[in-house]
Tab-separated table of C-alpha atoms in Angstrom:
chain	number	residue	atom	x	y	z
A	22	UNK	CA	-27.739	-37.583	-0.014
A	23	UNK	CA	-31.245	-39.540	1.223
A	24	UNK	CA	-33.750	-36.776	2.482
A	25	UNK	CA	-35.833	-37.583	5.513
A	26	UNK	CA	-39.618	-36.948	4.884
A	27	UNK	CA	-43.023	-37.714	5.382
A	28	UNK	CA	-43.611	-40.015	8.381
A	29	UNK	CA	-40.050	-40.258	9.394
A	30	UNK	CA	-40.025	-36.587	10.137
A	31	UNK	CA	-42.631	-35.510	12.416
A	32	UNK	CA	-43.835	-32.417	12.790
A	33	UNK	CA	-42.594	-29.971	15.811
A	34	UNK	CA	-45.911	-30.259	17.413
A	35	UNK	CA	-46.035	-34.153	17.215
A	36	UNK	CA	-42.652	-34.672	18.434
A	37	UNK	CA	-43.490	-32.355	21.112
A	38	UNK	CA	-47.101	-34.179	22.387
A	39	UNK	CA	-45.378	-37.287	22.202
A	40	UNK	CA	-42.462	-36.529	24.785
A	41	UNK	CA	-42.819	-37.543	27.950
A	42	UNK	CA	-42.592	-35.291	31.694
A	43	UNK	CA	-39.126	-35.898	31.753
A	44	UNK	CA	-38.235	-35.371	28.038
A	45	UNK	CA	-40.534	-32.058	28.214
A	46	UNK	CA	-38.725	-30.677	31.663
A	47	UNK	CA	-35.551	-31.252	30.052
A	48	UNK	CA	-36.360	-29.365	27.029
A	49	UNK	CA	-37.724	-26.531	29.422
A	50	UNK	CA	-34.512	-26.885	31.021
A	51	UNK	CA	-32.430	-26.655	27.941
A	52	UNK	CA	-33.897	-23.728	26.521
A	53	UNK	CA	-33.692	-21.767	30.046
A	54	UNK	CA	-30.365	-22.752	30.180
A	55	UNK	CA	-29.996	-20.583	26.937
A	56	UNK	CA	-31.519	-17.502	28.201
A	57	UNK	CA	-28.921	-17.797	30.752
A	58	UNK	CA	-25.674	-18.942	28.543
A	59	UNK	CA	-23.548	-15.382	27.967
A	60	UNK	CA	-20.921	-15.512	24.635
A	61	UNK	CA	-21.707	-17.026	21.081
A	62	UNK	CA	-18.596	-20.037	22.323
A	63	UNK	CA	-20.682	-20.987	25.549
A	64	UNK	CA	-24.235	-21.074	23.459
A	65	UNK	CA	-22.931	-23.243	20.989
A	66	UNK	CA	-21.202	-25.283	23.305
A	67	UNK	CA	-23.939	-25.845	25.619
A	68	UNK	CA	-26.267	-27.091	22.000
A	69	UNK	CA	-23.739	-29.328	21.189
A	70	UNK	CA	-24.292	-31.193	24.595
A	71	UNK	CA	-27.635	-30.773	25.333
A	72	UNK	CA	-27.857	-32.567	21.333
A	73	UNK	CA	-25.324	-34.858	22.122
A	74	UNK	CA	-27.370	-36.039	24.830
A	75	UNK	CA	-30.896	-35.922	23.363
A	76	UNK	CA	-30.057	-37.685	19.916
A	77	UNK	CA	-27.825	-40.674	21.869
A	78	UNK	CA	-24.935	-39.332	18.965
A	79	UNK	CA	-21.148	-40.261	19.270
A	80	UNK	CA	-20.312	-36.675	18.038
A	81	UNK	CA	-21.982	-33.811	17.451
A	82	UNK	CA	-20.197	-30.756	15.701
A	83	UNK	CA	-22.615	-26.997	15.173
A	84	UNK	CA	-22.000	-25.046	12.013
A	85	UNK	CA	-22.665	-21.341	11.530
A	86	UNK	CA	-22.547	-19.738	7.959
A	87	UNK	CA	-20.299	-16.682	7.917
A	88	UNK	CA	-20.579	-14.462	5.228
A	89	UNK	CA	-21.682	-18.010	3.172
A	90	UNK	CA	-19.264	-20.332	4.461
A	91	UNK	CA	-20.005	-22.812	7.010
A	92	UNK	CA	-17.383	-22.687	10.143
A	93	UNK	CA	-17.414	-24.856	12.953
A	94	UNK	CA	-18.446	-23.006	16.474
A	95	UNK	CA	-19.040	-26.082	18.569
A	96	UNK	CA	-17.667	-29.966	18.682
A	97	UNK	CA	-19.215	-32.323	21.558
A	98	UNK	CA	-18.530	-36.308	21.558
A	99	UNK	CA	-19.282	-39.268	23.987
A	100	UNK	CA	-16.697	-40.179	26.465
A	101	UNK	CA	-14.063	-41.864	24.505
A	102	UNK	CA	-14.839	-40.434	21.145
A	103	UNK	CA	-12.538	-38.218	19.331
A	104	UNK	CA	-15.341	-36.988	16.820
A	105	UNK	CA	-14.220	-40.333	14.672
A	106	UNK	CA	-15.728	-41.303	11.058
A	107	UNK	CA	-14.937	-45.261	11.185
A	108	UNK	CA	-11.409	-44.715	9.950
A	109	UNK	CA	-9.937	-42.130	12.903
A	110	UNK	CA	-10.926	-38.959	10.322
A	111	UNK	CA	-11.905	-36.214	12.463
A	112	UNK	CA	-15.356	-33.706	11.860
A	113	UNK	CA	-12.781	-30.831	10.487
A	114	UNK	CA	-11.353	-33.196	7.992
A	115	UNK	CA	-14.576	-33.288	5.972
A	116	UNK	CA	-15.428	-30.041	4.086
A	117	UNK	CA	-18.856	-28.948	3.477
A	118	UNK	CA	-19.881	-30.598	0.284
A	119	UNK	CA	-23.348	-29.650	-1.946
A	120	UNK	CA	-25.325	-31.797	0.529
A	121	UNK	CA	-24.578	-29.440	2.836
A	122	UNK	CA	-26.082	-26.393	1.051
A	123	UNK	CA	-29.123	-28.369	-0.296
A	124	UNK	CA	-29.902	-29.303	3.659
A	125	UNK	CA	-29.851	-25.389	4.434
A	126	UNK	CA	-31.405	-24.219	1.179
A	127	UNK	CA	-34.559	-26.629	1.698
A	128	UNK	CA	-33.977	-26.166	5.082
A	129	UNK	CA	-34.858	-29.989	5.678
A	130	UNK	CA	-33.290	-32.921	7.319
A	131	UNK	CA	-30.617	-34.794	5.674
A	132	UNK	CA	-28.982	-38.524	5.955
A	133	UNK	CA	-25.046	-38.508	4.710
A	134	UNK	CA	-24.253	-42.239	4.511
A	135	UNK	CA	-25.970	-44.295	7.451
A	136	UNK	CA	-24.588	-42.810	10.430
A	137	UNK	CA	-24.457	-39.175	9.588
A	138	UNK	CA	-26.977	-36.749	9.518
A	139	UNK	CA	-27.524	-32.514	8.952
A	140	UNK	CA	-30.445	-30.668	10.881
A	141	UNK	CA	-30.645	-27.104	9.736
A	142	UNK	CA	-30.565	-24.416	12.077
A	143	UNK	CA	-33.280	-22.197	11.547
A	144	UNK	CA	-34.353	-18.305	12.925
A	145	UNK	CA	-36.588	-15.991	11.813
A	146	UNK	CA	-36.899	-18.511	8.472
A	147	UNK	CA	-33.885	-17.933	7.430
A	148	UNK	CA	-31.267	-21.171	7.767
A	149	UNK	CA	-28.209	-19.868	9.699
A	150	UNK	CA	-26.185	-23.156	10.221
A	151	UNK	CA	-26.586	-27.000	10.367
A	152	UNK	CA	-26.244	-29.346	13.219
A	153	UNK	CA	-23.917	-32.134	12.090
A	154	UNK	CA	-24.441	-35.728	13.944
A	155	UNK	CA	-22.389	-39.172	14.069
A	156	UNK	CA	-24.137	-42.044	14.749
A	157	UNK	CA	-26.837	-40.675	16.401
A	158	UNK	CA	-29.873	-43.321	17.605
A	159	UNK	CA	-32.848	-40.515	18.265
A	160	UNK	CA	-32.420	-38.037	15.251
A	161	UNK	CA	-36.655	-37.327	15.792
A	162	UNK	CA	-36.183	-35.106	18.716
A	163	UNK	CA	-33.230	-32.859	17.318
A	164	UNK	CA	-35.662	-30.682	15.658
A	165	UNK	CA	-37.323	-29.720	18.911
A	166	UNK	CA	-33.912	-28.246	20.251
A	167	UNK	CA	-33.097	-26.983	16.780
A	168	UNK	CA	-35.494	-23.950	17.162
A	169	UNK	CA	-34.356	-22.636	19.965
A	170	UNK	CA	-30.445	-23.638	19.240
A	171	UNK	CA	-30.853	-21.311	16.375
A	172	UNK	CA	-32.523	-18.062	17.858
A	173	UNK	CA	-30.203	-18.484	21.161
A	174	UNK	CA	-27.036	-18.750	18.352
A	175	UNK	CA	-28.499	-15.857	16.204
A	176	UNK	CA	-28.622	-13.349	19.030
A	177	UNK	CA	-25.725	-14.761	20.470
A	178	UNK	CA	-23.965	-13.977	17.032
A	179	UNK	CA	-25.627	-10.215	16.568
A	180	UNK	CA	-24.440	-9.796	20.478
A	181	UNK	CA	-21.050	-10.575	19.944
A	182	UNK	CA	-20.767	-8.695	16.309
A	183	UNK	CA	-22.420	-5.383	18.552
A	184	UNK	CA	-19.615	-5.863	21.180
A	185	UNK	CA	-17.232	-5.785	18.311
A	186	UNK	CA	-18.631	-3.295	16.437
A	187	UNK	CA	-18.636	-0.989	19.742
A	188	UNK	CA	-15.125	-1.790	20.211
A	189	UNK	CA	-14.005	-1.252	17.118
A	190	UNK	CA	-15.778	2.287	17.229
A	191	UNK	CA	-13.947	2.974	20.459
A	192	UNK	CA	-11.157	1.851	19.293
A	193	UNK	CA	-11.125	4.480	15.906
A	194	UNK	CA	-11.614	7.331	18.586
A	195	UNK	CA	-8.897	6.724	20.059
A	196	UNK	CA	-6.649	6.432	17.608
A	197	UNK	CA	-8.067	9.565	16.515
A	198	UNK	CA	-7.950	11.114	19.731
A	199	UNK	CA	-3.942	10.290	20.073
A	200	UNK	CA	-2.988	11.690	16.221
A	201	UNK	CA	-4.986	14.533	16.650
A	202	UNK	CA	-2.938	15.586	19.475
A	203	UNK	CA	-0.083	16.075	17.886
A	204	UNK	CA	1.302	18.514	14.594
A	205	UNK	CA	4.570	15.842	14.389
A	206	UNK	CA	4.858	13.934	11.214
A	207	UNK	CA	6.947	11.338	13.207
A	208	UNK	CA	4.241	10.798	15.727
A	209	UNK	CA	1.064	10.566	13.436
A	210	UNK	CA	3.341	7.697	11.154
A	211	UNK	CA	4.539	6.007	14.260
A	212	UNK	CA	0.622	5.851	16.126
A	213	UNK	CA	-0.698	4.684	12.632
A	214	UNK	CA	2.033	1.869	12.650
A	215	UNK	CA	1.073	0.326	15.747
A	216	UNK	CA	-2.761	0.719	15.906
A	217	UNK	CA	-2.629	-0.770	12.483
A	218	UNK	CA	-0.940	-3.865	13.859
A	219	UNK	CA	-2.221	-4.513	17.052
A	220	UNK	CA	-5.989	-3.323	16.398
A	221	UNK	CA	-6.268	-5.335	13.105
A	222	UNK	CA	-5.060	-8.655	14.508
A	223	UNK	CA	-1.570	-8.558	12.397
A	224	UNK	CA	1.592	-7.938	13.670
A	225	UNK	CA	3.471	-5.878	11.050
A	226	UNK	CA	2.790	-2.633	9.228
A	227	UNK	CA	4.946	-0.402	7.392
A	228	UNK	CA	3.343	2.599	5.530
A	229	UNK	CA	5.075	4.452	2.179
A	230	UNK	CA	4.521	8.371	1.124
A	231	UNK	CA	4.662	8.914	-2.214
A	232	UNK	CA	7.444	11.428	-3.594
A	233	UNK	CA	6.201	11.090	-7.050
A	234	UNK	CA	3.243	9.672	-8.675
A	235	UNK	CA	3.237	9.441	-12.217
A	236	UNK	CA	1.272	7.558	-15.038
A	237	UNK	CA	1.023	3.606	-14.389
A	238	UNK	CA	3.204	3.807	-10.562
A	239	UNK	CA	3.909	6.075	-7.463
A	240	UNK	CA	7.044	5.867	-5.511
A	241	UNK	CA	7.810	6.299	-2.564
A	242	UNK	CA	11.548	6.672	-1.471
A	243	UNK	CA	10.816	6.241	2.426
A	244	UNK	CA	9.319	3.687	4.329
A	245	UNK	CA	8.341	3.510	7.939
A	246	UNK	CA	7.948	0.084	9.188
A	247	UNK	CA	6.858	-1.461	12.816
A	248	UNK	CA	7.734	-4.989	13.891
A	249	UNK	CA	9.303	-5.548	10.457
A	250	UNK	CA	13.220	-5.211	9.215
A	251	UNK	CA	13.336	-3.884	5.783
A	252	UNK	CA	16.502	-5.988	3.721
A	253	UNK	CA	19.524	-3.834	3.953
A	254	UNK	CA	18.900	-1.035	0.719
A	255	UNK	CA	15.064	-1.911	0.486
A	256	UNK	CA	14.115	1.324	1.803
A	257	UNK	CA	12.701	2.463	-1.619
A	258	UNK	CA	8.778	1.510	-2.779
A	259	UNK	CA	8.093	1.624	-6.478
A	260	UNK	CA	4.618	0.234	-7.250
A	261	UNK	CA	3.871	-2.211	-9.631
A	262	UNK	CA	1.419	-1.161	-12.528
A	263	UNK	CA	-1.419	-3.567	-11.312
A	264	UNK	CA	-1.134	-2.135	-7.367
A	265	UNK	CA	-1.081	1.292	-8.803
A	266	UNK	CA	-4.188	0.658	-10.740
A	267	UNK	CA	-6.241	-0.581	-7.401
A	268	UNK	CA	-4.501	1.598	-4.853
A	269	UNK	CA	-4.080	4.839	-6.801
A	270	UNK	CA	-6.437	5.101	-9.510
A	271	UNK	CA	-9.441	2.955	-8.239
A	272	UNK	CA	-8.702	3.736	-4.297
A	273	UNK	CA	-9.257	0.273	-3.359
A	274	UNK	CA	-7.457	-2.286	-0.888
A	275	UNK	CA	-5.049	-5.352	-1.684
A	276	UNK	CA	-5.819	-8.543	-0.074
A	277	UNK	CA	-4.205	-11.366	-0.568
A	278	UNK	CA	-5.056	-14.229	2.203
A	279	UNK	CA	-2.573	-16.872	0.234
A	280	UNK	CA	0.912	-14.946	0.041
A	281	UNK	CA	3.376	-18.429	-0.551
A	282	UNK	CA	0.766	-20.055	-3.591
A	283	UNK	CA	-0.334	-17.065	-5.306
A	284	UNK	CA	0.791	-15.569	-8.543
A	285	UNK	CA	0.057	-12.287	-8.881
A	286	UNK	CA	2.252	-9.372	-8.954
A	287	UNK	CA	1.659	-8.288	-5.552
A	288	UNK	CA	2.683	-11.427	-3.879
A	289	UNK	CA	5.939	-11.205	-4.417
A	290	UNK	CA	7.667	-8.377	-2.092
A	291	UNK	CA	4.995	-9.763	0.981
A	292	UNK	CA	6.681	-13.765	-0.258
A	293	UNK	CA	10.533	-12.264	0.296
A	294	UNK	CA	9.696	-10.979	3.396
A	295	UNK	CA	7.825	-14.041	5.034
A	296	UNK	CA	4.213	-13.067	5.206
A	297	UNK	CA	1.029	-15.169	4.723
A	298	UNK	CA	-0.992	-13.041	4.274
A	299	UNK	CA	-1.424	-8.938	3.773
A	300	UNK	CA	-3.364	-5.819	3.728
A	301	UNK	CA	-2.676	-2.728	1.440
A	302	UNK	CA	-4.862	0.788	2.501
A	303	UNK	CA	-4.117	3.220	0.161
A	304	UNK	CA	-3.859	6.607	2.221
A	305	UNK	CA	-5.230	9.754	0.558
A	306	UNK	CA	-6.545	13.359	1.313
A	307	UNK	CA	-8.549	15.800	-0.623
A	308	UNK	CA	-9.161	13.476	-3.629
A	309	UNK	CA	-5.254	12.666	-3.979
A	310	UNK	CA	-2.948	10.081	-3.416
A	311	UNK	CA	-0.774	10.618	0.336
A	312	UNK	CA	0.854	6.975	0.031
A	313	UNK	CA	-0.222	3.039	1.230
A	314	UNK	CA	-0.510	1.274	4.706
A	315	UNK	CA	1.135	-2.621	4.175
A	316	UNK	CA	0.140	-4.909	7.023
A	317	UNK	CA	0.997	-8.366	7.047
A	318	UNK	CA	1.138	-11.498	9.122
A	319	UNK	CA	3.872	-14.471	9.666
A	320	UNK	CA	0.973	-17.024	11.182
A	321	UNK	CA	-0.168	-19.829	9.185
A	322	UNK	CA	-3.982	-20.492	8.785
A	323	UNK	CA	-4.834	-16.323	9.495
A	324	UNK	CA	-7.316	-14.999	7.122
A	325	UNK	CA	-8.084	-11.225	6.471
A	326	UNK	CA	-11.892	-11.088	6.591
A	327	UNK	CA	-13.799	-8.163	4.879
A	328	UNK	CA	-14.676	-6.471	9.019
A	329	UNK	CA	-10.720	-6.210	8.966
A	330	UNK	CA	-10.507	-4.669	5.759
A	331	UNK	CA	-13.266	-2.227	6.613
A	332	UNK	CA	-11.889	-1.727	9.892
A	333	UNK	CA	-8.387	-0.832	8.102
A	334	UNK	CA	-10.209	1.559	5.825
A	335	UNK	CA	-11.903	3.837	8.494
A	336	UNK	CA	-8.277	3.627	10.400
A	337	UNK	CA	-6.176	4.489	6.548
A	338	UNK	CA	-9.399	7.641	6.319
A	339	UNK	CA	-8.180	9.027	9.990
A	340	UNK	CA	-4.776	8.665	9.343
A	341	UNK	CA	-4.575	10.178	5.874
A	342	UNK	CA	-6.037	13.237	7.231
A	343	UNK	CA	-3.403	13.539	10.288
A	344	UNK	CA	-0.654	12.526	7.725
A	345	UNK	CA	-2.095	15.949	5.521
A	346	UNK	CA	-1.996	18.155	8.246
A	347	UNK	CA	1.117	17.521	10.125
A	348	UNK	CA	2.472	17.452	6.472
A	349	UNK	CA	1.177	21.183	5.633
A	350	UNK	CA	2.361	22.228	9.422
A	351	UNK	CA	5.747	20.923	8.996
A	352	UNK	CA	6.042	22.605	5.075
A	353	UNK	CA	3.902	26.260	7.457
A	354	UNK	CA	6.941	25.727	10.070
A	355	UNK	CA	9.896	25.458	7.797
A	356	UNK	CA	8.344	29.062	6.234
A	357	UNK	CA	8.019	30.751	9.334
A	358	UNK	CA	11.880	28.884	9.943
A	359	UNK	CA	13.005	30.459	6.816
A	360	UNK	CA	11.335	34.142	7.277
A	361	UNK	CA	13.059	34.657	10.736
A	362	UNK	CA	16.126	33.055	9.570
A	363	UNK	CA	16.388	35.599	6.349
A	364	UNK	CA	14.953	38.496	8.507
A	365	UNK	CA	17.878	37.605	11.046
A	366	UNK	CA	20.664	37.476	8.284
A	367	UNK	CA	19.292	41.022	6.866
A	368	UNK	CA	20.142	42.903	10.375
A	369	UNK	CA	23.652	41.464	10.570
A	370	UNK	CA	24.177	42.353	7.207
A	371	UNK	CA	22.506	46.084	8.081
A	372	UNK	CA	25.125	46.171	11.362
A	373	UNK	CA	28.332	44.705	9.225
A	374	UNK	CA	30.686	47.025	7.557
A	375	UNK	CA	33.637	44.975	6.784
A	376	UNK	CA	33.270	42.742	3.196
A	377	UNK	CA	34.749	39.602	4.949
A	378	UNK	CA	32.195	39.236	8.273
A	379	UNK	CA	29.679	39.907	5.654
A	380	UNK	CA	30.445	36.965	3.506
A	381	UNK	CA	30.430	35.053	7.008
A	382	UNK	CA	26.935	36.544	7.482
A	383	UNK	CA	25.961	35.469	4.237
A	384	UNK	CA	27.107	32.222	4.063
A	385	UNK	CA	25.905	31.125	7.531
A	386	UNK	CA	22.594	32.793	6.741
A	387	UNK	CA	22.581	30.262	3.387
A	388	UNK	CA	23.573	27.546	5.142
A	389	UNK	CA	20.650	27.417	7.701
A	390	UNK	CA	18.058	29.258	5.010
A	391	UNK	CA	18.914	25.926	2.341
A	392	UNK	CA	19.757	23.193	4.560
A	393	UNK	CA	23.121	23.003	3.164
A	394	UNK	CA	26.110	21.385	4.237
A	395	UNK	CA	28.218	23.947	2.766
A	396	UNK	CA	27.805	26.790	0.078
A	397	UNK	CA	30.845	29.738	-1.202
A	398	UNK	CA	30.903	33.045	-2.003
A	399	UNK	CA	32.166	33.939	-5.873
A	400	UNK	CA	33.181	37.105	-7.404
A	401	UNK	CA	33.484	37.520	-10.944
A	402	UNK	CA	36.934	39.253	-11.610
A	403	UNK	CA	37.722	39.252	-15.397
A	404	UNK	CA	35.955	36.845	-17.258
A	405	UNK	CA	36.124	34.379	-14.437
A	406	UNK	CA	34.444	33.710	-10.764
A	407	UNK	CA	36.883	33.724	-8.376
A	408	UNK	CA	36.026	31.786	-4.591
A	409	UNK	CA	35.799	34.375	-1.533
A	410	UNK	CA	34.415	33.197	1.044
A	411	UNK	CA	33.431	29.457	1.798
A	412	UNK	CA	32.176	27.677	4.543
A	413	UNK	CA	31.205	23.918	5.416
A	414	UNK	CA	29.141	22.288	8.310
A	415	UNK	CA	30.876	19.369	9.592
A	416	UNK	CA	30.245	17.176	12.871
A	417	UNK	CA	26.695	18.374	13.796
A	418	UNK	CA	27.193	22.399	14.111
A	419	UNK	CA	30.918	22.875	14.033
A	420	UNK	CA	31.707	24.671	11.103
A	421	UNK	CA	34.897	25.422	8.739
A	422	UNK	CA	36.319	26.749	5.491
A	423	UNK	CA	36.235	24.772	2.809
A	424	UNK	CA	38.861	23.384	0.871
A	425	UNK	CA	38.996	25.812	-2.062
């Protein structure tokens, strides 16, 4: 990399006395222009053209760093240019290389080659991307639409992440505002599914209570799954030690944004089922483990960024608490169930006098009290039990006697 200094890069104010009225009311004009540009896509887009023009470039491509990587916000070329390096490679074909983070540590103008050059973007002294030009002819006046490029991009950039951030707030309440409505199990599971999927940019979820967590796994013999088919038996989650030591014991997410190359343990179920990347919560209430929120994606090139995983956090803390409650409701309900069922089975049996519509009583009365699908009567005669009374639930609610 060759470093422009000293008399080949003026100073702001030098550049600046020596531009003409028609340089200086297009500079005017430029930075008005970004007062007036709404949306980080239209500022950068409207740099990368008012550069373009100013520096006499072929191409001219605007970085930003995001969370220390350099992404491309903005591409402008010359009629008949297709952002071309001499052999028909493209801008996006050339990843950011140590030039590139020398040019925004020293925050100073850099030459790649002969006809490629890096201006750093620079607000509030702190570089926050790099202009990137091809063959440009007047590289001494880029600085002077630098400045302003970079404050219009930074608040831009803190205006957009606001926006987000306020829709991401609204978007919790919500969600938190439709499972709080409801005491159903079913209901809480299925609104976590989809706001999972649709509010974190991925298009399947499926989310696993445990039935029993023990030493080095948790299992969870249930799944509940939206916009993704389970193979036929795979209805059964059994967690691998290494997932069980981040989801259960530390509490922290999985994230895995290459699904097809990697090798770890936790690749494999998302790899049989076609994802390319994934997102494990882990759901719990009152300091213990409720179960894990999967959600996945099928598109190529999507990346799980650290917003989504936060986002998915603050939805998996909402959701573990609605999970808890309609959980202790349901477990309240099938008591109260139970208590008028009994209390109902004692009056028959209070109003019965004859020994074989009291077995009836009884046995109906077990069969709703337990849940079963059929339960007998024995007597002990001798040193035996002998069957008296038996009765099955077939079909839904018709009933019979069982086959002795």
């Amino acid at each position: 990399m060759r470093e422009t200094r000293g008399s080949e890069n003026p100073t702001a104010l030098e550049s600046l006395m020596g531009l003409d009225d028609d340089a200086l009311s297009t500079l005017w004009g430029f930075t008005r222009n970004l007062t007036q540009a709404r949306g980080l896509n239209a500022v950068a887009q409207l740099i990368a053209r008012a550069v373009l023009e100013v520096s006499r470039a072929k191409s001219v491509r605007v970085m930003l760093l995001d969370e220390a990587i350099l992404e491309t916000v903005s591409v402008a070329n010359q009629p008949g240019v297709s952002s071309v390096l001499g052999s028909g490679l493209g801008f996006e074909t050339f990843k950011p290389t140590p030039d590139y983070a020398r040019s925004l540590e020293r925050k100073e103008v850099a030459a790649l080659g002969v006809d490629r050059q890096l201006v750093p973007l620079i607000a509030r002294d702190k570089a926050i991307g790099l202009l990137e030009l091809l063959g440009a002819s007047e590289i001494g006046r880029v600085a002077l639409y630098a400045t302003p490029a970079a404050l219009a991009l930074e608040g831009a950039r803190l205006s957009a992440e606001r926006l987000r951030a306020m829709r991401e707030s609204k978007a919790i309440a919500e969600f938190s505002r439709a499972i709080g409505e409801t005491l159903s199990l079913e209901a809480v599971l299925k609104h976590t599914l989809e706001f999972a999927a649709r509010t974190l940019g991925l298009e399947r979820s499926m989310l696993g209570l445990y039935s029993d967590v023990l030493e080095t796994t948790a299992i969870a013999n249930k799944l509940y799954t939206h916009n993704l088919e389970l193979p036929d038996g795979d209805d059964t989650l059994k967690m691998s030690p290494e997932s069980f030591e981040r989801l259960v014991v530390r509490g922290q997410p999985i994230v895995l944004n290459d699904v097809k190359t990697s090798l770890r343990s936790f690749a494999a179920s998302p790899r049989d089922l076609g994802a390319e990347c994934f997102l494990m919560v882990p759901l719990s209430a009152r300091g213990g483990p409720l179960g894990v929120l999967y959600v996945d994606s099928t598109r190529s090139g999507l990346e799980i960024t650290e917003r989504t995983v936060a986002l998915a956090q603050a939805m998996a803390e909402v959701a573990s608490l609605a999970i808890e409650n309609a959980q202790l409701y349901a477990a309240e309900s099938q008591k109260r169930a139970a208590a008028e069922a009994l209390r109902e089975v004692t009056l028959n049996l209070s109003a019965s006098l004859n020994v074989s519509d009291t077995l009836q009583t009884i046995l109906i009365g077990a069969n709703e009290l337990l849940g079963a699908s059929g339960c007998a009567v024995f007597e002990r005669v001798q040193n035996k039990l002998e069957a008296r009374a038996s009765r099955c639930v077939r079909s839904g609610s018709s009933t019979s006697r069982c086959r002795q």
